[in-house]
Coordinates of C-alpha atoms and ligand atoms in Angstrom, one line a residue:
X1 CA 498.9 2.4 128.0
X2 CA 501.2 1.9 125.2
X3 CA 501.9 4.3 122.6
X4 CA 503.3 4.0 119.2
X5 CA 507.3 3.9 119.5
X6 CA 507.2 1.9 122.7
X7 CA 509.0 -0.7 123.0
X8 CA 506.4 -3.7 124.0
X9 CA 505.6 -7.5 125.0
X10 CA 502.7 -8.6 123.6
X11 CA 500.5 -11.4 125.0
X12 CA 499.3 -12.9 122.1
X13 CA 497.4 -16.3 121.8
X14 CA 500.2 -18.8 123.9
X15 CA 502.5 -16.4 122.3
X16 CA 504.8 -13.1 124.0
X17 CA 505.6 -11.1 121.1
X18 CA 508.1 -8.1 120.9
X19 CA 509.0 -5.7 119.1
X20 CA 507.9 -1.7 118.7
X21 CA 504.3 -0.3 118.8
X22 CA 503.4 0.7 115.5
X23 CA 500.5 3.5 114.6
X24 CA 497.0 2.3 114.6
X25 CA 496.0 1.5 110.7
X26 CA 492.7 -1.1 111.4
X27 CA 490.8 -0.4 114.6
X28 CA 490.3 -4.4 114.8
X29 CA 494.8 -5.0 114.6
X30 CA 497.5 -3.8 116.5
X31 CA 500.9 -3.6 114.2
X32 CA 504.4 -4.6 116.3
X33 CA 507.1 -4.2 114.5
X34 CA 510.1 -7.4 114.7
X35 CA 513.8 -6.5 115.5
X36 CA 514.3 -8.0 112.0
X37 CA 512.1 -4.7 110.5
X38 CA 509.4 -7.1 109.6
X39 CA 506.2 -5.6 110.7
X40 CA 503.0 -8.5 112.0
X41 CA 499.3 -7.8 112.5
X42 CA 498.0 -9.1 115.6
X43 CA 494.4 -9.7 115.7
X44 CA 492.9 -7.0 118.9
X45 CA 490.6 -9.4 120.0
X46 CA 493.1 -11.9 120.8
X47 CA 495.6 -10.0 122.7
X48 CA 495.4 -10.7 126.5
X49 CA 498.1 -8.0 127.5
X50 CA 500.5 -5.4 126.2
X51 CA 503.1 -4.7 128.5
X52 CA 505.5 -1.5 127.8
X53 CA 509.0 -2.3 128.1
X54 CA 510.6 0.6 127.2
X55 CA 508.5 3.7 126.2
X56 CA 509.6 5.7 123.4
X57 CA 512.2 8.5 123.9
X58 CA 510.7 11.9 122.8
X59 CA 514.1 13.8 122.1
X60 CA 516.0 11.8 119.3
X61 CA 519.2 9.8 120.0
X62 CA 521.5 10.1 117.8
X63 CA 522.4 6.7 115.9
X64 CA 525.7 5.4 116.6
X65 CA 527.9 4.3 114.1
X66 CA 527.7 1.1 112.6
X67 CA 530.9 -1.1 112.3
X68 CA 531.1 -2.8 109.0
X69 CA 530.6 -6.8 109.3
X70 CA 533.7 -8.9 107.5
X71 CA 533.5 -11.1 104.6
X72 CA 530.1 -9.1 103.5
X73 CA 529.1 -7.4 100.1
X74 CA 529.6 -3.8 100.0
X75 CA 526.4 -2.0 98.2
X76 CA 525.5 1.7 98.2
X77 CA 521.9 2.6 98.2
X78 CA 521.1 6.1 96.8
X79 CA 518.0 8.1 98.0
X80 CA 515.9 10.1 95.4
X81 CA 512.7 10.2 97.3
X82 CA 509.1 9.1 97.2
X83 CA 507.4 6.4 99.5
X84 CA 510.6 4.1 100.3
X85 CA 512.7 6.0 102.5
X86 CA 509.7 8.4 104.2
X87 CA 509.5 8.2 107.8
X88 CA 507.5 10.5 110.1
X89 CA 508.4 10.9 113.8
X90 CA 505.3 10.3 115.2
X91 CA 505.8 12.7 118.3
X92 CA 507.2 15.8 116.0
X93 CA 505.1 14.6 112.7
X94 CA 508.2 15.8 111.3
X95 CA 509.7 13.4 108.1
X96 CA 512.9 12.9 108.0
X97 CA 515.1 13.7 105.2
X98 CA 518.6 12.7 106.5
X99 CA 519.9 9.7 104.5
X100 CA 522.6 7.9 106.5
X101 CA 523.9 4.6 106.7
X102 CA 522.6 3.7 110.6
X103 CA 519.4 5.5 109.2
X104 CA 518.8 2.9 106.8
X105 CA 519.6 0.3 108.8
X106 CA 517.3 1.6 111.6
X107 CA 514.4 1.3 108.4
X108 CA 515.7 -1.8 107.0
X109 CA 517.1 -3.7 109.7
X110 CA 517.1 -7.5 108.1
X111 CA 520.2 -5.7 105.4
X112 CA 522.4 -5.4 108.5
X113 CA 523.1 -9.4 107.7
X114 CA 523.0 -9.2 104.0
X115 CA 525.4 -7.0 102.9
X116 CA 527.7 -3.7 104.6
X117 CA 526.0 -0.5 103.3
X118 CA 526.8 3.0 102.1
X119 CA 523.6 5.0 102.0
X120 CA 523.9 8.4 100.0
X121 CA 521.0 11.3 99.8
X122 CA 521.3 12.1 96.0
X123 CA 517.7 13.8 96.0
X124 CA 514.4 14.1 98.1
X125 CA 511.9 14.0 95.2
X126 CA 508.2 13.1 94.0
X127 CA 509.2 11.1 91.2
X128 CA 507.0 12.6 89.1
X129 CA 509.2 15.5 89.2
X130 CA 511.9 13.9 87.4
X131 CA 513.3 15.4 84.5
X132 CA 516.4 14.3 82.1
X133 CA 519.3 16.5 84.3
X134 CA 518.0 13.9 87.0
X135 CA 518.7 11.6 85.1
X136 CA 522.0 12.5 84.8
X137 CA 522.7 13.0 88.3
X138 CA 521.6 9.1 89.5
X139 CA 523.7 8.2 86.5
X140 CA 526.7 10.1 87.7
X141 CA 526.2 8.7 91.6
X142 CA 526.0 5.3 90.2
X143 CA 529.7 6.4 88.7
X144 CA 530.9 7.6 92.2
X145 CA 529.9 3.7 93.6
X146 CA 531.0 1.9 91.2
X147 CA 534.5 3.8 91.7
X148 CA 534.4 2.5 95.2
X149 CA 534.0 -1.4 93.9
X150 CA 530.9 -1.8 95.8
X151 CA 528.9 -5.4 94.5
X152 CA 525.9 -3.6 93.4
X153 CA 523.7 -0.2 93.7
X154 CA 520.0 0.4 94.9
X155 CA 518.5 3.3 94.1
X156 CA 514.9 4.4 96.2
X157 CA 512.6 6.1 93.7
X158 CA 508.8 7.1 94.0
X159 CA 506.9 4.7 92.3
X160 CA 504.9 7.2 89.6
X161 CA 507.9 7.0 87.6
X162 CA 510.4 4.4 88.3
X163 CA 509.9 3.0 84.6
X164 CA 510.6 6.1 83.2
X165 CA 514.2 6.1 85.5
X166 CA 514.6 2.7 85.2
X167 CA 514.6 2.3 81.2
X168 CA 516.6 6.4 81.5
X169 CA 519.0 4.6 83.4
X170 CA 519.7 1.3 81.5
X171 CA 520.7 3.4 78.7
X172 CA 522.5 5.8 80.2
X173 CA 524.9 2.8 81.9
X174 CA 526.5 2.0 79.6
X175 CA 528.2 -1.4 79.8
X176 CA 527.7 -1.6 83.8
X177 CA 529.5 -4.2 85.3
X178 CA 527.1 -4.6 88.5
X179 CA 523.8 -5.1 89.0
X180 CA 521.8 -1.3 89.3
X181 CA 518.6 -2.1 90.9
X182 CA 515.5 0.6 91.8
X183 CA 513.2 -0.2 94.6
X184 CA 510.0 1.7 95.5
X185 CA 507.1 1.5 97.5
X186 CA 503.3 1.9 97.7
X187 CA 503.3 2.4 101.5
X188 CA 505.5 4.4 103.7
X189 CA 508.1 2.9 105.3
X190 CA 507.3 3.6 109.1
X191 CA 503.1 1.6 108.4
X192 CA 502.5 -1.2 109.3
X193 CA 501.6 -2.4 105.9
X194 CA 504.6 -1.1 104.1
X195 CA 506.0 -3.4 101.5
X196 CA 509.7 -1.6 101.6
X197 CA 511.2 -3.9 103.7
X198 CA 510.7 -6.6 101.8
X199 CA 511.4 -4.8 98.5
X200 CA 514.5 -3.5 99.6
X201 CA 515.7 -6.6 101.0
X202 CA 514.6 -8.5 98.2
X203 CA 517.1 -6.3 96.2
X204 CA 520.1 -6.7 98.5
X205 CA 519.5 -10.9 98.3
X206 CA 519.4 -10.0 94.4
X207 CA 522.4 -8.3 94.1
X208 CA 524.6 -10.7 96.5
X209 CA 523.0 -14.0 95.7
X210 CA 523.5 -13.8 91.4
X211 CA 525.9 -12.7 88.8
X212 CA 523.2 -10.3 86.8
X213 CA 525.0 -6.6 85.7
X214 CA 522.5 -4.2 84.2
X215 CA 519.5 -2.3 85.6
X216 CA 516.7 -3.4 87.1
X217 CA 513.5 -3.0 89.2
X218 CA 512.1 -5.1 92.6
X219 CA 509.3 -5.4 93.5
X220 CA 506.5 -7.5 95.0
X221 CA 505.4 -10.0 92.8
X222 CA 501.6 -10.0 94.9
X223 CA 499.8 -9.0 97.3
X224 CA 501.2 -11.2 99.9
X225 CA 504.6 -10.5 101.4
X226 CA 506.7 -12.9 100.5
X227 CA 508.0 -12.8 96.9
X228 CA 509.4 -9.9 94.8
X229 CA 509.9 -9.7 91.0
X230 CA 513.1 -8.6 90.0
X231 CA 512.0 -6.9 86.5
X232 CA 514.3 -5.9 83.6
X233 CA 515.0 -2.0 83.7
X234 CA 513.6 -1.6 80.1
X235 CA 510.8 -4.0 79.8
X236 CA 508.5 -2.9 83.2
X237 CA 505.6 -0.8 84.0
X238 CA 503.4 0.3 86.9
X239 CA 500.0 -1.2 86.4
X240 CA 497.9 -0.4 89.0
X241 CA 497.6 2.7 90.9
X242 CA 498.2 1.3 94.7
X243 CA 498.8 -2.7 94.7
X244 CA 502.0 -3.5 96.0
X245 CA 502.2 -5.8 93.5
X246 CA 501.9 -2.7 90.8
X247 CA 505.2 -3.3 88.7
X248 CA 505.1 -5.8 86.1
X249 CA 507.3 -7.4 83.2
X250 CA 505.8 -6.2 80.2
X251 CA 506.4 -8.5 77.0
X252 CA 508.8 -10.3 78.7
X253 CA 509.2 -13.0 81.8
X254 CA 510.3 -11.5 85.0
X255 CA 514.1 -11.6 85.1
X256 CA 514.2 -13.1 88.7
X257 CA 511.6 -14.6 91.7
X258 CA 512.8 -13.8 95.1
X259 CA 511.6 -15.3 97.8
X260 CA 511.7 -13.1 100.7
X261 CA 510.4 -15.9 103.6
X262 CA 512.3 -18.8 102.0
X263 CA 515.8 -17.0 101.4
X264 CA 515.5 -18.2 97.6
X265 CA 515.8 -17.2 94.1
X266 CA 514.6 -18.2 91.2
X267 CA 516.7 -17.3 88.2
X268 CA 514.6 -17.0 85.4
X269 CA 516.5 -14.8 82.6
X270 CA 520.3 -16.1 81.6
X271 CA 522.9 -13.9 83.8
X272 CA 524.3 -12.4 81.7
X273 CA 528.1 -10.4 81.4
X274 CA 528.4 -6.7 80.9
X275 CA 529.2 -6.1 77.1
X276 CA 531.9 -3.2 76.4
X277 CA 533.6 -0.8 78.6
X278 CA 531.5 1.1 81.3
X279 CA 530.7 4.8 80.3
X280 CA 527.9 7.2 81.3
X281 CA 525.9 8.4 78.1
X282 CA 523.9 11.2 79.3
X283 CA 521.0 12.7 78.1
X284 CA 520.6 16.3 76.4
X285 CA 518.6 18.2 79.0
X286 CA 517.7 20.6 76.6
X287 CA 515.4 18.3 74.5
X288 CA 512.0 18.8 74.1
X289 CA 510.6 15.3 73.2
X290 CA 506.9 14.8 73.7
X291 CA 504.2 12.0 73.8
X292 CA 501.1 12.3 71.8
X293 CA 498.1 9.7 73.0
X294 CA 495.8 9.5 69.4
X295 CA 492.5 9.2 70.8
X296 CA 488.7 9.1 68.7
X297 CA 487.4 11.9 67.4
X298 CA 490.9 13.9 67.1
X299 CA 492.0 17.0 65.6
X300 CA 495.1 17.8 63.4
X301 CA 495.6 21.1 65.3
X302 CA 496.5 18.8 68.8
X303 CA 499.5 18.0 67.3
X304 CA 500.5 22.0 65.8
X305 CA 502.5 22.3 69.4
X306 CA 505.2 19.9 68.8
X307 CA 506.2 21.4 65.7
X308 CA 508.6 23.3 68.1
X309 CA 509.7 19.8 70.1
X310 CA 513.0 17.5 69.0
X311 CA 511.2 14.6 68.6
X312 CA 507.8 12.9 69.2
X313 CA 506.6 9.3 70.3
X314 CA 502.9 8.3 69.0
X315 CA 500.7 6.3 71.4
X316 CA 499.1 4.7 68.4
X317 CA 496.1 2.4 68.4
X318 CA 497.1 -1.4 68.6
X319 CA 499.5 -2.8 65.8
X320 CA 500.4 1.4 65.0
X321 CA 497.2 2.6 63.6
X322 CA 496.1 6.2 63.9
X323 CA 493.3 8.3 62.0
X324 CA 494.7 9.1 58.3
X325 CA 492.5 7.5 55.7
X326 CA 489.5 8.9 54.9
X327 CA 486.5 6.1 55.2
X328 CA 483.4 8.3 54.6
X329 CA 482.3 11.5 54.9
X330 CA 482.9 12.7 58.6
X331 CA 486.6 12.0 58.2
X332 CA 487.7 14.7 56.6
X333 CA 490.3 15.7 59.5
X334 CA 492.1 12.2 58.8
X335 CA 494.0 14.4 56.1
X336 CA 494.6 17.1 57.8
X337 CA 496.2 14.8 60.3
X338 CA 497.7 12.8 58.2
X339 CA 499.8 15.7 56.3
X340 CA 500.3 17.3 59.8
X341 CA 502.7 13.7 60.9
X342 CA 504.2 13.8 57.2
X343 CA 505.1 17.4 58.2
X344 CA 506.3 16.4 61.4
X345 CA 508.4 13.4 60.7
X346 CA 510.3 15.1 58.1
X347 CA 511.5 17.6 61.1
X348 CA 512.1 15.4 63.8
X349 CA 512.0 11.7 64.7
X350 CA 508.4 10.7 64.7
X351 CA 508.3 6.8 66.5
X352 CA 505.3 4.9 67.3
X353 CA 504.5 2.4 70.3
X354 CA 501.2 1.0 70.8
X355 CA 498.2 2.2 73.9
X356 CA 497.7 -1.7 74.2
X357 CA 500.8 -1.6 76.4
X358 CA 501.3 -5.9 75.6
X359 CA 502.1 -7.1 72.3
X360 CA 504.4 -5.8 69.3
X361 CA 504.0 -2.9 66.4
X362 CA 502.9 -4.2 62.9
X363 CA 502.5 -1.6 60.4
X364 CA 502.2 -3.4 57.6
X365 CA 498.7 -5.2 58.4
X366 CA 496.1 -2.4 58.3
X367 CA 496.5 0.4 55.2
X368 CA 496.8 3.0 57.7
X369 CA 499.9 1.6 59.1
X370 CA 501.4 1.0 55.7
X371 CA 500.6 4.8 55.1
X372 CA 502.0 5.9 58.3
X373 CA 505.4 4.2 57.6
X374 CA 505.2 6.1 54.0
X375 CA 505.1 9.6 56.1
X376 CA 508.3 8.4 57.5
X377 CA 506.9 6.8 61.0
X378 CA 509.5 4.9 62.7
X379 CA 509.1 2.0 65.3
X380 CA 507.9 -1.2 63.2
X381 CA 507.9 -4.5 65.1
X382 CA 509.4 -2.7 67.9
X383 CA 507.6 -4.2 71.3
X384 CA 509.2 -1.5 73.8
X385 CA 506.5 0.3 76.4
X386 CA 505.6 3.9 75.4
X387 CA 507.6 5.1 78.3
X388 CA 510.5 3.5 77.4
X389 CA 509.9 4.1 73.9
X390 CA 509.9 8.0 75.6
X391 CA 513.2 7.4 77.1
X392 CA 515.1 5.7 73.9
X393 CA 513.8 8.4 71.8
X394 CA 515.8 11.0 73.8
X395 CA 518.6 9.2 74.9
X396 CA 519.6 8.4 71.1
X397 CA 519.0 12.0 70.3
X398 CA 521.1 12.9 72.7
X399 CA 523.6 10.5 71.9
X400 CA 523.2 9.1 68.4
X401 CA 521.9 12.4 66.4
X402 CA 522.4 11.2 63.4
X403 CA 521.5 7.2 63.5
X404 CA 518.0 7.9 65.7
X405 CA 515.3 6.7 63.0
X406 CA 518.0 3.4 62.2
X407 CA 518.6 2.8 66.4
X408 CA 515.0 3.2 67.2
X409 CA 513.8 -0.3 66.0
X410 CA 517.3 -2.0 67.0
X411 CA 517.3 -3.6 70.4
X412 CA 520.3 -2.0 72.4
X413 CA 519.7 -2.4 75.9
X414 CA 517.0 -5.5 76.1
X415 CA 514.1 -3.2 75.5
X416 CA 512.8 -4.7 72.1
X417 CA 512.2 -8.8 72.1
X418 CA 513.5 -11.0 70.3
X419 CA 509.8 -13.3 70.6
X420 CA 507.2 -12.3 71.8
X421 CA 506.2 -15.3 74.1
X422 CA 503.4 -16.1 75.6
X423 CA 505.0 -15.7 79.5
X424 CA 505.5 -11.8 78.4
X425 CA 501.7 -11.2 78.9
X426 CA 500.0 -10.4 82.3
X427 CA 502.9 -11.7 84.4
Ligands
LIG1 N1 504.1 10.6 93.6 C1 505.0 10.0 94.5 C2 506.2 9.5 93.8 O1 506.1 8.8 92.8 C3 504.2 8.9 95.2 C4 505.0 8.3 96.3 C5 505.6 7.0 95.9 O2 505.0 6.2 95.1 O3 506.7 6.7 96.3 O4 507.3 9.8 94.2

């Protein structure tokens, strides 16, 4: 009988499919994955025979080395860890951690066509792990490639946060001249259902097939597997805890549709050049910057802790309104509140983005905003997700000290709009 890893024919309809055996994952399909790294479900019941035509080696050959092909794109892909690049040898249940080139091609093996590629381990990491000194290392291996004139950089990041690295490193590229693009995904590599293959692919076409520089993010654009959106590095979010098609342009149209099946891309934003020379601008790992969430029925003394922080980013209510006007009687902690973010603000930065996620900051309709601005709140008309609202707020303290409350509301890397259009919402 054949085992997962085998290599097999499959008798399928009028069909003889083959490919490799993949692990059960629906007792009612088998999974054989393609030489092209695609992976197809074929329906149990309508398989008349599975024939093994090579069963799978238990001891692990060593991948030969892989010849680069003329006339093709050089691109580096760096590993940081999460879902993308897992893989578990299904005889040892070990996952591998190496990060080579022939590795990644064994994963991937559609890139082989695309493009000549450099792989390079920079971390094995939840991405929810991340902190700003990581930040500073992808920045500094995106250096090291772009040294080596390769035509573009994929980084493989865990999904929890690749906004937060995504927006960290748009900022920290300064002027890049090629396009930076993160790729995650929401099932392993090595299942049948993984969507890595085609987001990683999907990249690669990005990369060689326009003329965009800056960073960005790819990712299916639904549940299907045939399109990705490639998503601006500032103006994206993760939206759902396990679609594929989690990732979406937030305020904003997607930069890019790829179509994976069709070869094809759509070009949606203008491709624009790189402005300025490229230089790193790293972020202060030493900061303490925090995120406050105002919620109902809140008390001043939540926010007594990050009297000690560098700076502090408000999840306000809707247009930037939070609890500091007194309305009747059971509000008599709206004052304390209020003088506790007057106290703060005259410390530190103190910026503002809204929960709703969608839509822009506009202090100046309700009092409480007006009153908010007067305690010296910063971030009015800004449109930028509280993550990458996060991200800017310690990137200009760590590089603009003395400019942070002027740069906040200034667009510098495409995170704040210009409009806010109606193709920006619920992409
Ligand atoms: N928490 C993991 C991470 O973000 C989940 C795995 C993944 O999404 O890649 O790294």
């Amino acid at each position: 009988m054949a085992k997962a890893g085998d290599k097999v024919k499959v008798f399928y309809k009028k069909e003889t499919i083959e490919g490799v055996l993949m692990p059960e994952e629906d007792s009612k399909f088998i999974f054989v994955k393609l030489d092209s790294g695609y992976n197809i479900g074929l329906k149990k019941s309508l398989v008349k025979k599975i024939d093994v035509v090579k069963v799978k080696k238990s001891v692990k050959s060593k991948s030969k080395k892989i010849a680069s092909k003329k006339g093709l794109p050089k691109i580096s892909i760096l590993n940081t860890g999460g879902t993308i690049t897992s893989k578990v040898d299904y005889s040892t249940g070990a996952v591998t951690a190496k990060f080579t080139p022939e590795e990644v091609l064994e994963l991937f093996p559609a890139v082989r066509n695309i493009a000549n590629i450099d792989a390079v381990m920079v971390r094995n990491i939840m991405s929810e792990n991340m902190r700003f000194d990581h930040y500073n290392l992808m920045a500094k291996a995106v250096e090291k490639e772009v040294k080596k004139g390769v035509s573009g950089v994929i980084i493989a990041h865990g999904t929890d946060t690749l906004h937060y690295s995504s927006a960290a490193l748009s900022f920290a590229l300064e002027g890049i001249n090629i396009p930076v693009v993160f790729v995650g995904s929401q099932r392993s590599s090595d299942r049948p259902s993984t969507d890595s293959l085609v987001n990683l692919v999907s990249a690669t076409m990005f990369i060689t097939q326009t003329k965009y520089k800056g960073v960005f993010l790819c990712m299916h654009e639904n549940n299907s597997d045939n399109t990705c959106i490639v998503s601006s590095g500032t103006k994206v979010r993760k939206m759902h805890t396990s679609r594929r098609d989690a990732f979406r342009p937030i305020n904003t149209p997607p930069v890019a549709i790829i179509d994976y099946e069709k070869k094809k891309i759509k070009k949606i934003a203008k491709e624009k050049k790189a402005v300025g020379k490229f230089q790193l601008k790293l972020f202060n790992p030493k900061l303490k910057v925090g995120m406050f969430k105002f919620h109902t029925n809140i008390y001043a003394e939540q926010l007594e802790p990050y009297k000690k922080f560098d700076a502090l980013l408000l999840e306000a209510f809707a247009l930037g309104q939070a609890q500091i006007i007194k309305q009747d009687a059971f509000m008599t902690e709206n004052m304390k509140i209020g003088k506790l973010v007057k106290e703060l603000a005259r410390k530190m930065p103190v910026a503002v983005a809204s929960q709703c996620i969608y839509g822009r900051i506009d202090m100046n309709v309700y009092s409480e905003g007006r009153e908010l601005q007067k305690l010296g709140v910063i971030g009015n008309y800004t449109d930028m997700t509280p993550e990458t609202a996060f991200i800017k707020l310690a990137w200009l303290l760590s590089n603009h000290k003395k400019n942070v409350r002027k740069l906040f509301s200034e667009n510098i890397r495409g995170e704040i709009s210009e409009r806010s259009e109606k193709e920006g919402f619920l992409v």
